[in-house]
Short mmCIF file of C-alpha atoms in Angstrom, two decimals:
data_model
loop_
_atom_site.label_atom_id
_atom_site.label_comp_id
_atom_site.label_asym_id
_atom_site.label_seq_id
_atom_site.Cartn_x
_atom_site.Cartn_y
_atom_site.Cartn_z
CA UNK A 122 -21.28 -39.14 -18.49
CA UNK A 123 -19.91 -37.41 -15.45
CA UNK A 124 -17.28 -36.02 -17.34
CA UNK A 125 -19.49 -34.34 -19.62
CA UNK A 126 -21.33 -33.12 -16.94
CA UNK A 127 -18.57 -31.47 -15.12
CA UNK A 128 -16.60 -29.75 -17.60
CA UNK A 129 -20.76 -28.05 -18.84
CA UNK A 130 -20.85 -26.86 -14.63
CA UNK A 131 -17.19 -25.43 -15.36
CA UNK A 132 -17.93 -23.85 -18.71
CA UNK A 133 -21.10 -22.14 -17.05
CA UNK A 134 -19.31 -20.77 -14.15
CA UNK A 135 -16.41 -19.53 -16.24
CA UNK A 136 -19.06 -17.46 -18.12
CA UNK A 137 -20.60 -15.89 -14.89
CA UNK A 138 -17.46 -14.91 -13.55
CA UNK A 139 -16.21 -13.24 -17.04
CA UNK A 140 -20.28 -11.78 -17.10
CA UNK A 141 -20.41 -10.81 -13.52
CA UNK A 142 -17.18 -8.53 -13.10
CA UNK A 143 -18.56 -6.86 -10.63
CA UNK A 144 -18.02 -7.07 -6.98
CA UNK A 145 -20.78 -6.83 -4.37
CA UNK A 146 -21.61 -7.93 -0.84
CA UNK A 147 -24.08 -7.75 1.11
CA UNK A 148 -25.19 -8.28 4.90
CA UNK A 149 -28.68 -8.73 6.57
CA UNK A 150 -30.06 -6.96 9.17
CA UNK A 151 -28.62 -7.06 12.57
CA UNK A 152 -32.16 -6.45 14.31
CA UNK A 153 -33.48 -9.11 16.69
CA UNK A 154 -36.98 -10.43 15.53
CA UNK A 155 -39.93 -8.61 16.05
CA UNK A 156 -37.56 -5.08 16.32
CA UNK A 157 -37.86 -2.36 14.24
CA UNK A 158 -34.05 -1.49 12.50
CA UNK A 159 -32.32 1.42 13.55
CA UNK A 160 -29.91 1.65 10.54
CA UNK A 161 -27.55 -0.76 8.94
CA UNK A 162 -23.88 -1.59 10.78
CA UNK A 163 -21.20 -1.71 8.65
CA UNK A 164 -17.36 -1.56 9.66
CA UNK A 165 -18.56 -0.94 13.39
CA UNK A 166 -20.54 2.53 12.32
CA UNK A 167 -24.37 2.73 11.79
CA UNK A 168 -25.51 4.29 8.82
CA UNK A 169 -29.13 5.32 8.62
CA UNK A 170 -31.80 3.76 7.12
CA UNK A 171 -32.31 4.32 3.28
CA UNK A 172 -28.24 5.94 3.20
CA UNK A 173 -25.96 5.83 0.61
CA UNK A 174 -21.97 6.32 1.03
CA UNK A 175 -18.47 5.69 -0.65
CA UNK A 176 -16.23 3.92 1.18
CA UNK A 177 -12.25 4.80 1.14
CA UNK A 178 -11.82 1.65 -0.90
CA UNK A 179 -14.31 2.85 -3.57
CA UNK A 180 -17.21 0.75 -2.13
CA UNK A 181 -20.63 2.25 -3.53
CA UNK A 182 -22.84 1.36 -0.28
CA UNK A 183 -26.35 1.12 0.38
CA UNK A 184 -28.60 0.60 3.36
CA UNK A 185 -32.11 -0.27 2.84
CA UNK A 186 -35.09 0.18 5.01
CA UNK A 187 -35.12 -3.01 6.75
CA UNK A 188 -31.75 -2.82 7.74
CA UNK A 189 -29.57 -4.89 5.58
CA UNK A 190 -26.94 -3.20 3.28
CA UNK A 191 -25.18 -4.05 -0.69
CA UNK A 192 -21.79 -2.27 -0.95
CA UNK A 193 -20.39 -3.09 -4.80
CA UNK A 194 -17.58 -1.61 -6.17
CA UNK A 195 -17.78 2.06 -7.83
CA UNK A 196 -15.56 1.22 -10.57
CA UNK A 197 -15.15 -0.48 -13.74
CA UNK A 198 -12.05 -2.11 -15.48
CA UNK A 199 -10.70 -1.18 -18.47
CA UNK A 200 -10.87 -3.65 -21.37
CA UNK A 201 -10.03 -3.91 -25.32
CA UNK A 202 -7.09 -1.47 -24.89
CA UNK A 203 -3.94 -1.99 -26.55
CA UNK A 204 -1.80 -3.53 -23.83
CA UNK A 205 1.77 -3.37 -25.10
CA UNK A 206 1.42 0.77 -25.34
CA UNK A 207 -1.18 1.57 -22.36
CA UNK A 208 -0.87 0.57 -18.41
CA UNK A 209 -3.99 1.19 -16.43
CA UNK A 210 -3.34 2.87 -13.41
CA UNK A 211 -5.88 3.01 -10.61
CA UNK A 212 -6.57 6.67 -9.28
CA UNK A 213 -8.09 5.95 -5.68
CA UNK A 214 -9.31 9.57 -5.24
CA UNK A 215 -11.59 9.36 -8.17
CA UNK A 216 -12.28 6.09 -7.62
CA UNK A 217 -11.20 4.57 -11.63
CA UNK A 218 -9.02 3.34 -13.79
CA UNK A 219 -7.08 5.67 -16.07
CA UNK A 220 -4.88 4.27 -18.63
CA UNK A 221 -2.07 5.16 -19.40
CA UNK A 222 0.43 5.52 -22.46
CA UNK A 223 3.91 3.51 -21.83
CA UNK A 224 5.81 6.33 -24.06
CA UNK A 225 3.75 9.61 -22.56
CA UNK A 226 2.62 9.33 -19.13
CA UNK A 227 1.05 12.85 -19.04
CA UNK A 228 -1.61 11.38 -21.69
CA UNK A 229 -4.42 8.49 -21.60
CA UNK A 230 -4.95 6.11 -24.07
CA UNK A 231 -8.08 5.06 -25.34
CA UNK A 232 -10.11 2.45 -23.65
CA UNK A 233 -13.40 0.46 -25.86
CA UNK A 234 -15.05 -0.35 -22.59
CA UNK A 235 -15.50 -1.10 -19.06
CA UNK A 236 -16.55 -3.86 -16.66
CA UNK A 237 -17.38 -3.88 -13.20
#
């Protein structure tokens, strides 16, 4: 019985990790109790209330109005391309994915979706 039982908690989070491809994180306010937040502290800056940024490593952030903040990732992953032709190739300035023919690297191939 406790077989069956573990590989069912394995199968489930095997499907949240291929459903959930995205990556976020998120922090709680740093106010003491009973204080009124002055912003949201993130990488030893404080970003005003109700802000949104990009970070440099493509990091979608925001900070809410009770201090906390949810950074997730700005990108998505290319899928259901044809992998012996096409490399993806990660363009940090524009923050995505572009693929890439193997035989013509001046082109892109095509992609059939994203995740993340």
């Amino acid at each position: 019985m406790d077989e069956k039982y573990l590989v069912a908690v394995v199968f489930a989070a095997g499907i949240l990790v291929v459903v959930c491809n995205a990556s976020c994180s998120r922090s709680e306010s740093k106010a003491r109790l009973g204080e009124e937040p002055k912003g949201c502290y993130y990488r030893k800056k404080m970003r005003p209330l109700n802000s949104a940024w990009r970070t440099k490593d493509c990091l979608d952030c925001t900070c809410g109005s009770d201090g906390s903040y949810e950074c997730c990732t700005a990108y998505g992953r290319p899928v259901n391309y044809d992998k012996e032709r096409c490399n993806f190739v990660f363009d940090k300035k524009e923050c995505q994915y572009k693929l890439i023919p193997n035989e013509d690297p001046t082109k892109q191939c095509e992609s059939y979706a994203m995740v993340g």
